[in-house]
Amino acid sequence: MSQQGYVATPPYSQSQPGIGLSPPHYGHYGDPSHAGSPPGMMKPAGPLGAAAPGGMLPQGPSPPGPHQFGQNGAHAQGHPPQRFPGPPPVNSATPSYAPYSPSTQSSYPSPASTASVTQLASQLNAMHINSYGSGMAPPGQGLPGPPAPLFQGLPRPPQPSIMQPGSQVLPPPPTALNGPGSSPLPPSTHRQDGLPGPAPLNAQYQPPPLPGQTLGTGYSPQQASYGPQMAGGQLSYPGGFPGGPAQMAGPPQLQKKLDPDSIPSPIQVIENDRATRGGQVYATNSRGQVPPLVTTDCVIQDQGNASPRYIRCTTYCFPCTSDMAKQAQIPLAAVIKPFATIPSNETPLYLVNHGENGPVRCNRCKAYMCPFMQFIEGGRRYQCGFCNCVNDVPPFYFQHLDHIGRRLDHYEKPELSLGSYEYVATLDYCRKNKPPNPPAFIFMIDVSYSNIKNGLVKLICEELKTVLEKLPKEEQEETSAIRVGFITYNKVLHFFNVKSNLAQPQMMVVTDVGEVFVPLLDGFLVNYQESQSVIHNLLDQIPEMFADSNENETVFAPVIQAGMEALKAADCPGKLFIFHSSLPTAEAPGKLKNRDDKKLINTDKEKILFQPQTNVYDSLAKDCVAHGCCVTLFLFPSQYVDVASLGLVPQLTGGTLYKYNNFQMHMDSQQFLNDLRNDIEKKIGFDAIMRIRTSTGFRATDFFGGIFMNNTTDVEMAAIDCDKAVTVEFKHDDKLAEDSGALIQCAVLYTTIGGQRRLRIHNLSLNCSSQLADLYKSCETDALINFFAKSAFKAVLHQPLKVIREILVNQTAHMLACYRKNCASPSAASQLILPDSMKILPVYMNCLLKNCVLLSRPEISTDERAYQRQLVMTMGVADSQLFFYPQLLPIHTLDVKSTALPTAIRCSESRLSEEGIFLLANGLNMFLWLGVSSPPELIQGIFNVPSFAHINTDMTTLPEVGNPYSQTLRMIMSIIQQKRPYSMKLTIVKQREQPEMVFRQFLVEDKGLYGGSSYVDFLCCVHKEICQLLN
Ligand SMILES: [Zn+2]
């Protein structure tokens, strides 16, 4: 294993300059171009395939040099490489909290706000500033630099010497907005918005919402600007919008102003989809159908393709040729959540049992029987939809065909008529050809001094008594088949014998952490019901047992090793629940040192911070996966604990990482307990291997997720639960035909919680087209962002962040430029034209670029970045959508008589109002923001206190006040929390008080506190890139 040693990366995704099928500009981050397997390779491997450990190991990643990106789009055309630059000069580097008041010039403490070098950008900033509150600040103030030179002539090359964060992504001068070579004046005079005085500037803004007023409606009249749905919207600025009343008057050279209300709004897109497709039945009967958005509630009916709850694609129409794919640069990918939770009003998966015969499979490609198999010759044979091989129908499976060539039992067999179903697997699909044992859960508690002292150990032990009653079980079973075991540790390990016939639990100490062995077999893993009294006895005793311990040091790798060895000895898969708090500094394998080096930030070595500091965890993860041992880690750090190292095994084994910074019993226990309960109870499959099969012409080339790969095709997971998604990228290896389409089959072989071996099959058929317009029409931005995030976050292990950010911007511009060039109807070069399906791609992409993982800033903790990186790697589309673009709800508009959520508003400070109360959620955090003039009756209703000043911001749950406001708000919060994998901690934020800084980071349309441009600025930047590409 190499020093960089990130074994999750399969060999073909490692950078191998010079090999591979794709030209450099198509690949992401240098070259995921799958040199490992030849085109068309479809290993007809056995059920377990080439899964045996010790097979092909990934080559050490060879970090590609910058030359690989030299041909990347605009970059190659001499475009300045650095668009998302690093930290600003010292004096503006650390934003300090600046309470904003009407008299403050720059209320927005962005480091970039002082760095603006164009008048236009300054105006945009000024709009942000003044949009809040009464907006009395004269917009001319705080605008640095003489504007004049920047508005002369054609776009000037950026001047790095004076550029600061934000400035390089600033909107180009007006001429650039018009497109190079076009007239410096706008093509029309729809808008005469010149240098505004205070009043017009405000007039241009949508006023802050008043109580009872719904935001976002201002957008609808302008929708027409995005053009006909078919051709995609055409956003043209300046002057392209129905401008409304003359908003601005002033010198014409300062006309360009982007009204945030006139650029595509994520909220509007979400609401439009809800309005047209919400509450309906969505049947998956046609190929290449684009499903409703993840944010739209509807009932999914499986009619031959997998539900979008299981698979979502970046586009539902693949280009016919790889040339087309390269031209468009739209990633071809599927986000697969094989164990997704299905709502109770939808049909659960059918279970097909062919007895000893097992599933029917194609002889050549081993694809499973599915609706894409074509029966011929009176039903005696069938042609495989994936490899075209003609197979004999096994005698037990024979059935006559009807007059249209369909089997008479078509609708009686799930595998013939449905997109998703399960097979009972035969012994051939089991390890060593024998049925698996039911899985086990092992609870491993760090009992070092601090955990005992702060009460955490007691809390965990108390909770386990309750939660063990709820171990997951098969639906038809009365009790859970899962066995449980207990270990505590500091720098040594304590195993417990909790056999049911014991009066007292027995402890066995293992001090040799260098080579952990399991000191007992009988009595370690037990049935909870049988051993309940001994277990409760143990859980009562543990906090007492270590009450006087002064041990500060802990081990970590030996803990995982011990759990894995115990599962191995019991010959069963399972899950370790580890509750850990500190950097493991005790002398043992996997010992870590504090290597949190902020000096690496913004250098080529920054990637080291995301890599594990020792390869012990790599090989441990590999062993765990080989033995079906999934590791879930609850971390309670009070300082740096090296999440990049500690989190590696959880990530590669399909486990979950939970992190509670500076855990405080009264503030954080609820969040932790919710997570623990949810994690123990969630649906999960063990010892899983996923295999993606495709029809001829394309294949899966790269995989992202909580996975491990020993070869190029078998995606191994020690376990996979209902919240984990694997994102798969596809590439062409031949032409695709429009008539046969592109077919995908995802098969997951796994062990159920009851110990049954099963195959879960998901099938999806996509269209193919030789028209680029078809491709763009069928794109899904939410899935695109999921893909971009995962591929970028994977790349941070090997690439400088600067390069990754550039690639993201370039590819965004490329995708949009290709559309503009090939699909849009002729229009002025000045127009920014966005395909309808991608009109919010820029805003989402900007959110990704501003995420702390990609933002190289010393203010953000290294552990937090590593943590978020890891979370995103396993997210499904709905979770990544919410994570990158949080939900912001005006609570003061609540209708207490309705159960409907208020319409969300855009994540920008300009949308808040001091009379309002807003709830923000991103899947990890929840904030309740209260404006200084929040209505007292609402405050009374929610908090049961008389005024704003009386609100206690220390609470993390709202009090239960017996009135409709309180009830409705708490219900809304629980609806938002539902279906989310992490319990969101609530923070109460009062306007103009310190914690608001944290809250503001989530207002993702604004400039970031730590850098990262505003949506408006980013859109200008993308437009400029597009113009350059089109030139
Ligand atoms: Zn086949």
PDB file of C-alpha atoms in Angstrom, residues 586-818:
ATOM      1  CA  ALA A 586      -1.219   5.459  23.501  1.00  0.00           C
ATOM      2  CA  GLU A 587       1.518   3.179  22.240  1.00  0.00           C
ATOM      3  CA  ALA A 588      -0.273   0.841  19.835  1.00  0.00           C
ATOM      4  CA  PRO A 589      -0.825   0.277  16.146  1.00  0.00           C
ATOM      5  CA  GLY A 590      -2.632   3.241  14.648  1.00  0.00           C
ATOM      6  CA  LYS A 591      -1.196   5.633  17.223  1.00  0.00           C
ATOM      7  CA  LEU A 592      -1.617   9.181  15.984  1.00  0.00           C
ATOM      8  CA  LYS A 593       0.138  12.452  16.546  1.00  0.00           C
ATOM      9  CA  ASN A 594      -1.264  15.911  16.246  1.00  0.00           C
ATOM     10  CA  ARG A 595      -0.383  16.928  12.718  1.00  0.00           C
ATOM     11  CA  ASP A 596      -2.932  19.662  12.229  1.00  0.00           C
ATOM     12  CA  ASP A 597      -0.705  21.994  10.283  1.00  0.00           C
ATOM     13  CA  LYS A 598      -2.434  25.122   9.077  1.00  0.00           C
ATOM     14  CA  LYS A 599       0.645  26.073   7.110  1.00  0.00           C
ATOM     15  CA  LEU A 600      -0.300  23.428   4.572  1.00  0.00           C
ATOM     16  CA  ILE A 601      -3.474  25.270   3.713  1.00  0.00           C
ATOM     17  CA  ASN A 602      -3.392  26.728   0.252  1.00  0.00           C
ATOM     18  CA  THR A 603      -0.332  24.768  -0.721  1.00  0.00           C
ATOM     19  CA  ASP A 604       0.001  21.708  -2.880  1.00  0.00           C
ATOM     20  CA  LYS A 605       0.374  19.733   0.319  1.00  0.00           C
ATOM     21  CA  GLU A 606      -3.029  20.647   1.656  1.00  0.00           C
ATOM     22  CA  LYS A 607      -4.295  17.274   0.487  1.00  0.00           C
ATOM     23  CA  ILE A 608      -2.201  15.630   3.202  1.00  0.00           C
ATOM     24  CA  LEU A 609      -4.635  16.979   5.764  1.00  0.00           C
ATOM     25  CA  PHE A 610      -7.354  14.835   4.215  1.00  0.00           C
ATOM     26  CA  GLN A 611      -5.274  11.687   4.032  1.00  0.00           C
ATOM     27  CA  PRO A 612      -4.841   9.312   6.964  1.00  0.00           C
ATOM     28  CA  GLN A 613      -1.514   9.819   8.687  1.00  0.00           C
ATOM     29  CA  THR A 614      -0.714   6.129   8.821  1.00  0.00           C
ATOM     30  CA  ASN A 615      -1.580   3.254   6.545  1.00  0.00           C
ATOM     31  CA  VAL A 616      -2.649   1.124   9.510  1.00  0.00           C
ATOM     32  CA  TYR A 617      -6.206   2.276   8.981  1.00  0.00           C
ATOM     33  CA  ASP A 618      -6.155   1.391   5.315  1.00  0.00           C
ATOM     34  CA  SER A 619      -5.256  -2.192   5.924  1.00  0.00           C
ATOM     35  CA  LEU A 620      -7.600  -2.395   8.860  1.00  0.00           C
ATOM     36  CA  ALA A 621     -10.450  -1.207   6.656  1.00  0.00           C
ATOM     37  CA  LYS A 622      -9.543  -3.788   4.064  1.00  0.00           C
ATOM     38  CA  ASP A 623      -9.647  -6.561   6.657  1.00  0.00           C
ATOM     39  CA  CYS A 624     -12.930  -5.288   8.021  1.00  0.00           C
ATOM     40  CA  VAL A 625     -14.555  -5.314   4.604  1.00  0.00           C
ATOM     41  CA  ALA A 626     -13.234  -8.790   3.941  1.00  0.00           C
ATOM     42  CA  HIS A 627     -14.981  -9.981   7.086  1.00  0.00           C
ATOM     43  CA  GLY A 628     -18.191  -8.009   6.798  1.00  0.00           C
ATOM     44  CA  CYS A 629     -17.331  -5.767   9.733  1.00  0.00           C
ATOM     45  CA  CYS A 630     -18.916  -2.324   9.480  1.00  0.00           C
ATOM     46  CA  VAL A 631     -17.664   0.408  11.801  1.00  0.00           C
ATOM     47  CA  THR A 632     -19.824   3.288  12.981  1.00  0.00           C
ATOM     48  CA  LEU A 633     -18.028   5.927  14.970  1.00  0.00           C
ATOM     49  CA  PHE A 634     -19.471   8.434  17.419  1.00  0.00           C
ATOM     50  CA  LEU A 635     -16.817  11.073  18.021  1.00  0.00           C
ATOM     51  CA  PHE A 636     -16.879  13.559  20.893  1.00  0.00           C
ATOM     52  CA  PRO A 637     -13.816  15.697  20.280  1.00  0.00           C
ATOM     53  CA  SER A 638     -12.827  18.677  22.360  1.00  0.00           C
ATOM     54  CA  GLN A 639      -9.799  19.326  20.174  1.00  0.00           C
ATOM     55  CA  TYR A 640      -8.115  17.979  17.070  1.00  0.00           C
ATOM     56  CA  VAL A 641      -8.564  14.197  16.866  1.00  0.00           C
ATOM     57  CA  ASP A 642      -7.534  13.625  13.250  1.00  0.00           C
ATOM     58  CA  VAL A 643     -10.870  12.781  11.687  1.00  0.00           C
ATOM     59  CA  ALA A 644      -9.127  12.037   8.406  1.00  0.00           C
ATOM     60  CA  SER A 645      -7.414   9.067  10.071  1.00  0.00           C
ATOM     61  CA  LEU A 646     -10.079   7.984  12.547  1.00  0.00           C
ATOM     62  CA  GLY A 647     -12.849   8.280   9.990  1.00  0.00           C
ATOM     63  CA  LEU A 648     -11.223   6.162   7.338  1.00  0.00           C
ATOM     64  CA  VAL A 649     -12.402   2.773   8.553  1.00  0.00           C
ATOM     65  CA  PRO A 650     -15.996   3.949   9.077  1.00  0.00           C
ATOM     66  CA  GLN A 651     -15.995   5.383   5.598  1.00  0.00           C
ATOM     67  CA  LEU A 652     -14.579   2.383   3.791  1.00  0.00           C
ATOM     68  CA  THR A 653     -16.743  -0.094   5.671  1.00  0.00           C
ATOM     69  CA  GLY A 654     -20.058   1.617   4.939  1.00  0.00           C
ATOM     70  CA  GLY A 655     -20.370   2.869   8.496  1.00  0.00           C
ATOM     71  CA  THR A 656     -21.365   6.333   9.641  1.00  0.00           C
ATOM     72  CA  LEU A 657     -19.313   9.001  11.332  1.00  0.00           C
ATOM     73  CA  TYR A 658     -21.033  11.212  13.866  1.00  0.00           C
ATOM     74  CA  LYS A 659     -19.220  14.123  15.421  1.00  0.00           C
ATOM     75  CA  TYR A 660     -20.234  16.225  18.415  1.00  0.00           C
ATOM     76  CA  ASN A 661     -17.759  19.013  19.004  1.00  0.00           C
ATOM     77  CA  ASN A 662     -17.217  19.954  22.634  1.00  0.00           C
ATOM     78  CA  PHE A 663     -19.976  17.687  23.758  1.00  0.00           C
ATOM     79  CA  GLN A 664     -21.950  19.116  26.628  1.00  0.00           C
ATOM     80  CA  MET A 665     -24.423  16.932  28.352  1.00  0.00           C
ATOM     81  CA  HIS A 666     -27.243  19.462  28.662  1.00  0.00           C
ATOM     82  CA  MET A 667     -26.830  20.828  25.141  1.00  0.00           C
ATOM     83  CA  ASP A 668     -25.890  17.875  22.993  1.00  0.00           C
ATOM     84  CA  SER A 669     -27.189  14.677  24.501  1.00  0.00           C
ATOM     85  CA  GLN A 670     -30.501  14.811  22.680  1.00  0.00           C
ATOM     86  CA  GLN A 671     -28.852  15.058  19.291  1.00  0.00           C
ATOM     87  CA  PHE A 672     -26.486  12.219  20.100  1.00  0.00           C
ATOM     88  CA  LEU A 673     -29.204   9.965  21.478  1.00  0.00           C
ATOM     89  CA  ASN A 674     -31.385  10.530  18.433  1.00  0.00           C
ATOM     90  CA  ASP A 675     -28.481   9.597  16.200  1.00  0.00           C
ATOM     91  CA  LEU A 676     -27.712   6.492  18.231  1.00  0.00           C
ATOM     92  CA  ARG A 677     -31.311   5.260  18.215  1.00  0.00           C
ATOM     93  CA  ASN A 678     -31.718   5.968  14.566  1.00  0.00           C
ATOM     94  CA  ASP A 679     -28.468   4.245  13.669  1.00  0.00           C
ATOM     95  CA  ILE A 680     -29.237   1.097  15.616  1.00  0.00           C
ATOM     96  CA  GLU A 681     -32.728   0.809  14.202  1.00  0.00           C
ATOM     97  CA  LYS A 682     -32.052   1.655  10.587  1.00  0.00           C
ATOM     98  CA  LYS A 683     -32.441  -0.794   7.741  1.00  0.00           C
ATOM     99  CA  ILE A 684     -29.133  -2.258   6.764  1.00  0.00           C
ATOM    100  CA  GLY A 685     -27.614  -5.030   4.668  1.00  0.00           C
ATOM    101  CA  PHE A 686     -24.333  -6.708   5.586  1.00  0.00           C
ATOM    102  CA  ASP A 687     -21.413  -8.209   3.767  1.00  0.00           C
ATOM    103  CA  ALA A 688     -22.505  -6.673   0.513  1.00  0.00           C
ATOM    104  CA  ILE A 689     -21.124  -6.701  -2.988  1.00  0.00           C
ATOM    105  CA  MET A 690     -22.600  -4.426  -5.577  1.00  0.00           C
ATOM    106  CA  ARG A 691     -22.159  -4.961  -9.265  1.00  0.00           C
ATOM    107  CA  ILE A 692     -23.224  -2.567 -12.005  1.00  0.00           C
ATOM    108  CA  ARG A 693     -23.978  -4.025 -15.412  1.00  0.00           C
ATOM    109  CA  THR A 694     -24.700  -1.951 -18.471  1.00  0.00           C
ATOM    110  CA  SER A 695     -25.829  -2.560 -21.995  1.00  0.00           C
ATOM    111  CA  THR A 696     -23.150  -2.522 -24.669  1.00  0.00           C
ATOM    112  CA  GLY A 697     -21.495   0.748 -25.582  1.00  0.00           C
ATOM    113  CA  PHE A 698     -20.843   2.127 -22.127  1.00  0.00           C
ATOM    114  CA  ARG A 699     -19.775   0.968 -18.703  1.00  0.00           C
ATOM    115  CA  ALA A 700     -19.237   2.029 -15.117  1.00  0.00           C
ATOM    116  CA  THR A 701     -15.774   3.497 -14.733  1.00  0.00           C
ATOM    117  CA  ASP A 702     -15.673   5.205 -11.382  1.00  0.00           C
ATOM    118  CA  PHE A 703     -17.393   4.735  -8.050  1.00  0.00           C
ATOM    119  CA  PHE A 704     -17.800   7.087  -5.097  1.00  0.00           C
ATOM    120  CA  GLY A 705     -19.143   6.200  -1.694  1.00  0.00           C
ATOM    121  CA  GLY A 706     -18.572   4.264   1.506  1.00  0.00           C
ATOM    122  CA  ILE A 707     -17.113   1.466  -0.504  1.00  0.00           C
ATOM    123  CA  PHE A 708     -14.038  -0.630  -1.003  1.00  0.00           C
ATOM    124  CA  MET A 709     -12.824  -2.072  -4.259  1.00  0.00           C
ATOM    125  CA  ASN A 710     -10.294  -4.823  -4.790  1.00  0.00           C
ATOM    126  CA  ASN A 711     -10.860  -4.875  -8.524  1.00  0.00           C
ATOM    127  CA  THR A 712     -12.473  -2.657 -11.100  1.00  0.00           C
ATOM    128  CA  THR A 713     -15.998  -4.000 -10.944  1.00  0.00           C
ATOM    129  CA  ASP A 714     -16.963  -5.342  -7.537  1.00  0.00           C
ATOM    130  CA  VAL A 715     -18.057  -2.654  -5.129  1.00  0.00           C
ATOM    131  CA  GLU A 716     -17.601  -4.151  -1.682  1.00  0.00           C
ATOM    132  CA  MET A 717     -19.313  -2.869   1.394  1.00  0.00           C
ATOM    133  CA  ALA A 718     -19.058  -4.380   4.848  1.00  0.00           C
ATOM    134  CA  ALA A 719     -22.571  -3.011   5.204  1.00  0.00           C
ATOM    135  CA  ILE A 720     -24.862  -0.581   3.454  1.00  0.00           C
ATOM    136  CA  ASP A 721     -27.773   1.132   5.130  1.00  0.00           C
ATOM    137  CA  CYS A 722     -30.833   2.991   3.927  1.00  0.00           C
ATOM    138  CA  ASP A 723     -29.090   6.375   3.872  1.00  0.00           C
ATOM    139  CA  LYS A 724     -25.968   5.483   1.927  1.00  0.00           C
ATOM    140  CA  ALA A 725     -25.640   6.120  -1.758  1.00  0.00           C
ATOM    141  CA  VAL A 726     -22.982   5.081  -4.217  1.00  0.00           C
ATOM    142  CA  THR A 727     -22.398   7.386  -7.147  1.00  0.00           C
ATOM    143  CA  VAL A 728     -21.290   5.659 -10.330  1.00  0.00           C
ATOM    144  CA  GLU A 729     -19.798   7.345 -13.346  1.00  0.00           C
ATOM    145  CA  PHE A 730     -20.193   5.907 -16.822  1.00  0.00           C
ATOM    146  CA  LYS A 731     -18.112   6.294 -19.928  1.00  0.00           C
ATOM    147  CA  HIS A 732     -18.592   5.205 -23.484  1.00  0.00           C
ATOM    148  CA  ASP A 733     -16.609   2.417 -24.948  1.00  0.00           C
ATOM    149  CA  ASP A 734     -18.597   2.305 -28.145  1.00  0.00           C
ATOM    150  CA  LYS A 735     -21.568   3.908 -29.810  1.00  0.00           C
ATOM    151  CA  LEU A 736     -24.978   3.768 -28.210  1.00  0.00           C
ATOM    152  CA  ALA A 737     -28.051   3.192 -30.329  1.00  0.00           C
ATOM    153  CA  GLU A 738     -31.098   5.428 -30.041  1.00  0.00           C
ATOM    154  CA  ASP A 739     -33.498   2.540 -30.428  1.00  0.00           C
ATOM    155  CA  SER A 740     -32.079   0.257 -27.774  1.00  0.00           C
ATOM    156  CA  GLY A 741     -31.216   2.954 -25.246  1.00  0.00           C
ATOM    157  CA  ALA A 742     -28.825   2.585 -22.343  1.00  0.00           C
ATOM    158  CA  LEU A 743     -29.646  -0.014 -19.706  1.00  0.00           C
ATOM    159  CA  ILE A 744     -28.283  -0.213 -16.186  1.00  0.00           C
ATOM    160  CA  GLN A 745     -28.649  -3.061 -13.722  1.00  0.00           C
ATOM    161  CA  CYS A 746     -27.437  -2.715 -10.168  1.00  0.00           C
ATOM    162  CA  ALA A 747     -27.254  -5.975  -8.221  1.00  0.00           C
ATOM    163  CA  VAL A 748     -26.434  -6.016  -4.520  1.00  0.00           C
ATOM    164  CA  LEU A 749     -25.685  -9.339  -2.905  1.00  0.00           C
ATOM    165  CA  TYR A 750     -26.028  -9.027   0.864  1.00  0.00           C
ATOM    166  CA  THR A 751     -26.958 -10.631   4.169  1.00  0.00           C
ATOM    167  CA  THR A 752     -30.151  -9.464   5.854  1.00  0.00           C
ATOM    168  CA  ILE A 753     -30.409  -8.632   9.537  1.00  0.00           C
ATOM    169  CA  GLY A 754     -31.993 -12.047   9.943  1.00  0.00           C
ATOM    170  CA  GLY A 755     -29.042 -13.786   8.329  1.00  0.00           C
ATOM    171  CA  GLN A 756     -30.581 -14.503   4.936  1.00  0.00           C
ATOM    172  CA  ARG A 757     -28.488 -14.128   1.806  1.00  0.00           C
ATOM    173  CA  ARG A 758     -30.282 -12.085  -0.838  1.00  0.00           C
ATOM    174  CA  LEU A 759     -29.855 -10.230  -4.081  1.00  0.00           C
ATOM    175  CA  ARG A 760     -31.417  -6.854  -4.518  1.00  0.00           C
ATOM    176  CA  ILE A 761     -31.819  -5.847  -8.154  1.00  0.00           C
ATOM    177  CA  HIS A 762     -32.504  -2.368  -9.525  1.00  0.00           C
ATOM    178  CA  ASN A 763     -32.954  -1.808 -13.256  1.00  0.00           C
ATOM    179  CA  LEU A 764     -33.099   1.465 -15.100  1.00  0.00           C
ATOM    180  CA  SER A 765     -33.412   2.247 -18.793  1.00  0.00           C
ATOM    181  CA  LEU A 766     -32.234   5.534 -20.234  1.00  0.00           C
ATOM    182  CA  ASN A 767     -32.640   7.078 -23.635  1.00  0.00           C
ATOM    183  CA  CYS A 768     -29.840   7.723 -26.069  1.00  0.00           C
ATOM    184  CA  SER A 769     -29.726  10.485 -28.579  1.00  0.00           C
ATOM    185  CA  SER A 770     -27.462  11.966 -31.196  1.00  0.00           C
ATOM    186  CA  GLN A 771     -28.949  15.394 -30.479  1.00  0.00           C
ATOM    187  CA  LEU A 772     -27.233  17.405 -27.787  1.00  0.00           C
ATOM    188  CA  ALA A 773     -30.489  19.167 -27.053  1.00  0.00           C
ATOM    189  CA  ASP A 774     -32.035  15.877 -25.908  1.00  0.00           C
ATOM    190  CA  LEU A 775     -29.176  15.345 -23.534  1.00  0.00           C
ATOM    191  CA  TYR A 776     -29.564  18.782 -21.967  1.00  0.00           C
ATOM    192  CA  LYS A 777     -33.306  18.430 -21.735  1.00  0.00           C
ATOM    193  CA  SER A 778     -32.956  15.315 -19.616  1.00  0.00           C
ATOM    194  CA  CYS A 779     -30.454  16.534 -17.062  1.00  0.00           C
ATOM    195  CA  GLU A 780     -31.032  16.656 -13.347  1.00  0.00           C
ATOM    196  CA  THR A 781     -29.085  19.358 -11.546  1.00  0.00           C
ATOM    197  CA  ASP A 782     -29.464  17.809  -8.084  1.00  0.00           C
ATOM    198  CA  ALA A 783     -27.820  14.602  -9.269  1.00  0.00           C
ATOM    199  CA  LEU A 784     -25.151  16.561 -11.134  1.00  0.00           C
ATOM    200  CA  ILE A 785     -24.199  18.380  -7.952  1.00  0.00           C
ATOM    201  CA  ASN A 786     -24.079  15.107  -6.043  1.00  0.00           C
ATOM    202  CA  PHE A 787     -21.678  13.779  -8.641  1.00  0.00           C
ATOM    203  CA  PHE A 788     -19.546  16.922  -8.788  1.00  0.00           C
ATOM    204  CA  ALA A 789     -19.318  17.060  -5.009  1.00  0.00           C
ATOM    205  CA  LYS A 790     -18.241  13.458  -4.660  1.00  0.00           C
ATOM    206  CA  SER A 791     -15.749  13.540  -7.476  1.00  0.00           C
ATOM    207  CA  ALA A 792     -14.278  16.794  -6.153  1.00  0.00           C
ATOM    208  CA  PHE A 793     -14.164  15.525  -2.575  1.00  0.00           C
ATOM    209  CA  LYS A 794     -12.478  12.358  -3.695  1.00  0.00           C
ATOM    210  CA  ALA A 795      -9.982  14.404  -5.645  1.00  0.00           C
ATOM    211  CA  VAL A 796      -8.943  16.465  -2.612  1.00  0.00           C
ATOM    212  CA  LEU A 797      -6.921  13.463  -1.508  1.00  0.00           C
ATOM    213  CA  HIS A 798      -4.672  13.794  -4.512  1.00  0.00           C
ATOM    214  CA  GLN A 799      -4.999  17.245  -6.002  1.00  0.00           C
ATOM    215  CA  PRO A 800      -4.369  20.811  -4.955  1.00  0.00           C
ATOM    216  CA  LEU A 801      -7.695  22.374  -4.076  1.00  0.00           C
ATOM    217  CA  LYS A 802      -7.066  25.245  -6.404  1.00  0.00           C
ATOM    218  CA  VAL A 803      -6.946  22.873  -9.336  1.00  0.00           C
ATOM    219  CA  ILE A 804     -10.159  21.201  -8.259  1.00  0.00           C
ATOM    220  CA  ARG A 805     -11.984  24.501  -7.958  1.00  0.00           C
ATOM    221  CA  GLU A 806     -10.785  25.513 -11.382  1.00  0.00           C
ATOM    222  CA  ILE A 807     -11.952  22.308 -12.916  1.00  0.00           C
ATOM    223  CA  LEU A 808     -15.385  22.743 -11.392  1.00  0.00           C
ATOM    224  CA  VAL A 809     -15.718  26.258 -12.754  1.00  0.00           C
ATOM    225  CA  ASN A 810     -14.361  25.261 -16.131  1.00  0.00           C
ATOM    226  CA  GLN A 811     -16.620  22.325 -16.486  1.00  0.00           C
ATOM    227  CA  THR A 812     -19.659  24.348 -15.485  1.00  0.00           C
ATOM    228  CA  ALA A 813     -18.818  26.923 -18.121  1.00  0.00           C
ATOM    229  CA  HIS A 814     -18.103  24.216 -20.648  1.00  0.00           C
ATOM    230  CA  MET A 815     -21.409  22.475 -20.181  1.00  0.00           C
ATOM    231  CA  LEU A 816     -23.279  25.738 -20.513  1.00  0.00           C
ATOM    232  CA  ALA A 817     -21.195  26.985 -23.428  1.00  0.00           C
ATOM    233  CA  CYS A 818     -21.826  23.793 -25.345  1.00  0.00           C
TER     234      CYS A 818
END
